[in-house]
GROMACS .gro file of C-alpha atoms in nm:
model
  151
    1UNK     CA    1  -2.311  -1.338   2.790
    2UNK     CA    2  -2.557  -1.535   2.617
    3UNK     CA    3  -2.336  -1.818   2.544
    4UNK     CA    4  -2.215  -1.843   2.880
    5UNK     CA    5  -2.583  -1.863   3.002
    6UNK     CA    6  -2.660  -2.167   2.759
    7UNK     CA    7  -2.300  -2.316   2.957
    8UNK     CA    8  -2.108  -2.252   2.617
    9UNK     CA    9  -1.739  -2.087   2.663
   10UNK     CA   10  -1.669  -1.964   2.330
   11UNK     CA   11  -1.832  -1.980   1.993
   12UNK     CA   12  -1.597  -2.242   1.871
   13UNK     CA   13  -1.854  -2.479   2.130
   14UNK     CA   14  -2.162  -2.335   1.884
   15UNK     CA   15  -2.021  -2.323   1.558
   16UNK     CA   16  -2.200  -2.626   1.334
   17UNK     CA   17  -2.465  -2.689   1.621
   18UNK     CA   18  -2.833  -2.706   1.427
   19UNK     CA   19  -2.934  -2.853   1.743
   20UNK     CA   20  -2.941  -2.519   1.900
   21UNK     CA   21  -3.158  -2.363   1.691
   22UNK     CA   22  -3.468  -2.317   1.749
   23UNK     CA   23  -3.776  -2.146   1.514
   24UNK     CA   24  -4.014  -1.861   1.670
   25UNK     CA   25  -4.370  -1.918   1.638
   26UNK     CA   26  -4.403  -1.568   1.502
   27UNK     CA   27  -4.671  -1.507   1.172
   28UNK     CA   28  -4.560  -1.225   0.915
   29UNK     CA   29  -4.687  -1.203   0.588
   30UNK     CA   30  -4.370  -1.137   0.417
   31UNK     CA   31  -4.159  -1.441   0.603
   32UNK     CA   32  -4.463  -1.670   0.604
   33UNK     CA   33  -4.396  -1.889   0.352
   34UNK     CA   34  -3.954  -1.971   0.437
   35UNK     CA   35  -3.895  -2.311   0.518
   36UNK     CA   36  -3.612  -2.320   0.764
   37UNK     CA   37  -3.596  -2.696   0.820
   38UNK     CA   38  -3.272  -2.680   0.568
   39UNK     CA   39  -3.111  -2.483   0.867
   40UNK     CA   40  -3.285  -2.675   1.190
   41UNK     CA   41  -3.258  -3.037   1.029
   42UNK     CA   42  -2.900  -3.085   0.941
   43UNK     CA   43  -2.738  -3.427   0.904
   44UNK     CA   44  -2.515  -3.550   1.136
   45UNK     CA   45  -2.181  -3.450   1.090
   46UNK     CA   46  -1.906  -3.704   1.037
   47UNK     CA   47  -1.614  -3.508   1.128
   48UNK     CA   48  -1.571  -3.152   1.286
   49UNK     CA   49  -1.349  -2.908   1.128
   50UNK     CA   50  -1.328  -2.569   1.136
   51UNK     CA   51  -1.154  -2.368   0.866
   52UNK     CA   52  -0.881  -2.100   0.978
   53UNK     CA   53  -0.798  -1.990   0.594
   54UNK     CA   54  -1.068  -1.736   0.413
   55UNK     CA   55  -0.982  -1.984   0.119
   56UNK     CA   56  -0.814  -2.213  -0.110
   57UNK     CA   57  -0.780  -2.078  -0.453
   58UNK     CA   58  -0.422  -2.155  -0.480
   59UNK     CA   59  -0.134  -1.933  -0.517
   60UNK     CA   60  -0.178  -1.585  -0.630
   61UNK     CA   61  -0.002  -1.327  -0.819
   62UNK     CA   62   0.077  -1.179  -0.475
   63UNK     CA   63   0.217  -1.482  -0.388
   64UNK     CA   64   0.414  -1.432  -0.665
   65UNK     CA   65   0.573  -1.076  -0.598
   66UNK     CA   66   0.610  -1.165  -0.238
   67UNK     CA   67   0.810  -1.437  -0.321
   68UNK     CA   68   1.052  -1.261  -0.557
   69UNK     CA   69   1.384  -1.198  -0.324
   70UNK     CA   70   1.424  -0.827  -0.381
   71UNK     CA   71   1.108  -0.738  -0.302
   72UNK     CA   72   1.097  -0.924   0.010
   73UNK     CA   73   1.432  -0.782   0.135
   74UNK     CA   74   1.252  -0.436   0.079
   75UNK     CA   75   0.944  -0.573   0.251
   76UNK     CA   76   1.139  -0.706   0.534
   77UNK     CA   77   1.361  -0.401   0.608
   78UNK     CA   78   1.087  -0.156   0.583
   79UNK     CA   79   1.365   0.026   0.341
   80UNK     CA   80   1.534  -0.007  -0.016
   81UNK     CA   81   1.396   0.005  -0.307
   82UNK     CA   82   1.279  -0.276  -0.572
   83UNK     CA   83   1.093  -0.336  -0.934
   84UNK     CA   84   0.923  -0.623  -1.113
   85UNK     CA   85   0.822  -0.616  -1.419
   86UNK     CA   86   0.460  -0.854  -1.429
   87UNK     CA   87   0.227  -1.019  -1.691
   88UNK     CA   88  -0.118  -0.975  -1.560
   89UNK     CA   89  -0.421  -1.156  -1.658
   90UNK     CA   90  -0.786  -1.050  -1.520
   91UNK     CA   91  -0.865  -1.343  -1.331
   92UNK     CA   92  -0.546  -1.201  -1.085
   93UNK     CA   93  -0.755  -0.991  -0.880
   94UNK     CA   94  -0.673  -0.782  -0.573
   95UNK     CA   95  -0.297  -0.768  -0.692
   96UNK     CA   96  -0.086  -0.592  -0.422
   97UNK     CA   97  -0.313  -0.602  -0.163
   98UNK     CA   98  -0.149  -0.874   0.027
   99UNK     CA   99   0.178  -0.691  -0.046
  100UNK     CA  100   0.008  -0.434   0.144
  101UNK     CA  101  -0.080  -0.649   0.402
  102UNK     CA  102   0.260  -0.814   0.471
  103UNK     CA  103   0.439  -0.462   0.436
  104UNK     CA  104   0.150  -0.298   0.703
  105UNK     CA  105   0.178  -0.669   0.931
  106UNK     CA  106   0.558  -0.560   0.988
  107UNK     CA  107   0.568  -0.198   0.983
  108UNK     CA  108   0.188  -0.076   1.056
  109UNK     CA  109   0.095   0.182   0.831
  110UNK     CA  110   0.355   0.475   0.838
  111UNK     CA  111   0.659   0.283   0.935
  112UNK     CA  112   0.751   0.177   0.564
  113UNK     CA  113   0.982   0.417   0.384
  114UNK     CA  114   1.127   0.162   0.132
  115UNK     CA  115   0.961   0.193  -0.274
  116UNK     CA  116   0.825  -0.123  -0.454
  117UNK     CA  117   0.739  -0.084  -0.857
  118UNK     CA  118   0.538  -0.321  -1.003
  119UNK     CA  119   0.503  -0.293  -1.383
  120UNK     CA  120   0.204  -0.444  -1.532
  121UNK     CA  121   0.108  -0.569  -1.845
  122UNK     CA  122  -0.181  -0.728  -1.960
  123UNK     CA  123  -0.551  -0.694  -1.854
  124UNK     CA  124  -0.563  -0.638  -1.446
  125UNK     CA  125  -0.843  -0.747  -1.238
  126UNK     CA  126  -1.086  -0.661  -1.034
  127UNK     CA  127  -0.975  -0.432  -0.710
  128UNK     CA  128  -0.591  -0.402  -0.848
  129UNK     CA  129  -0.431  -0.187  -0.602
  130UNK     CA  130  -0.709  -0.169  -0.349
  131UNK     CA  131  -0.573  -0.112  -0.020
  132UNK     CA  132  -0.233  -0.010  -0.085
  133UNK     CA  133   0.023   0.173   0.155
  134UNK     CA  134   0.253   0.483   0.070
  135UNK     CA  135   0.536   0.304  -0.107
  136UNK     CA  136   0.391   0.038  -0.305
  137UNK     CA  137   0.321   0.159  -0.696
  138UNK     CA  138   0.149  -0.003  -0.966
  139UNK     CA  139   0.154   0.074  -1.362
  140UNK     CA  140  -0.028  -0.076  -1.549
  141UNK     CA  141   0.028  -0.126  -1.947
  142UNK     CA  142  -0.297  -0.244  -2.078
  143UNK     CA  143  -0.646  -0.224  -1.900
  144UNK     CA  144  -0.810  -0.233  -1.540
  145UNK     CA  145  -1.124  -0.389  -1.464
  146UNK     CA  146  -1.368  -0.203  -1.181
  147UNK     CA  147  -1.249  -0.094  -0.841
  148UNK     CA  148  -0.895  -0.015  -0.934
  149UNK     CA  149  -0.719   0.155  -0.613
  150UNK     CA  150  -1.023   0.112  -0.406
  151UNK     CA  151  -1.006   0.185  -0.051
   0.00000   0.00000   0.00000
């Protein structure tokens, strides 16, 4: 509602706009001293873009597994049954988790009944495993980092 009052249709019309802001003339001791010109004096931008990816770090080791053709079949059937064998580094973070995704993007949560082994070797991670649906199985050979099989 408020963006429709300032005659704005959608956030998209907001996004990057400095202009907009504007600082209260309110006194507290604790936020007394921030300088918020580095928010209210931007520089004028030269182009507008607005990012639809999270990120660029380049491919992934999920990339990686997704890719492989057996697995996908079994992603992409919701059935079946496939196994990798995987080095794993710990700077490949999050592994499976956008196996997860893809598998839950197709067949929501419950509809998967295929099996996918990963077999991993090497020193995993942060978050390996987080997130993972009933189906997808990791072992690892080696060590974990923090977080494994969160959420």
């Amino acid at each position: 509602q408020t963006l429709a009052d300032m005659g704005y249709k959608s956030l998209r019309d907001v996004i990057g706009r400095a202009d907009l802001l504007v600082e209260k003339d309110v006194k507290v001791a604790k936020t007394d001293g921030i300088d918020l010109s580095v928010l209210t004096n931007l520089p004028a931008p030269t182009k507008r873009e607005i990012r639809t990816e999270a990120h660029g770090n380049g491919p992934t080791l999920d990339d990686e597994i997704l890719a492989d053709e057996a697995i996908a079949r079994v992603v992409k059937a919701g059935k079946g049954s496939a196994t990798k064998a995987i080095d794993i580094v710990n700077t490949d973070r999050s592994v499976a988790t956008k196996l997860s995704g893809e598998i839950g993007r197709l067949h929501g949560d419950k509809g998967f009944t295929g099996k996918i082994e990963l077999a991993l070797t090497g020193s995993a991670g942060q978050s390996l495993g987080a997130f993972l649906l009933p189906g997808v199985e990791l072992t690892v050979s080696g060590e974990a980092n923090d977080y494994v099989g969160k959420g």
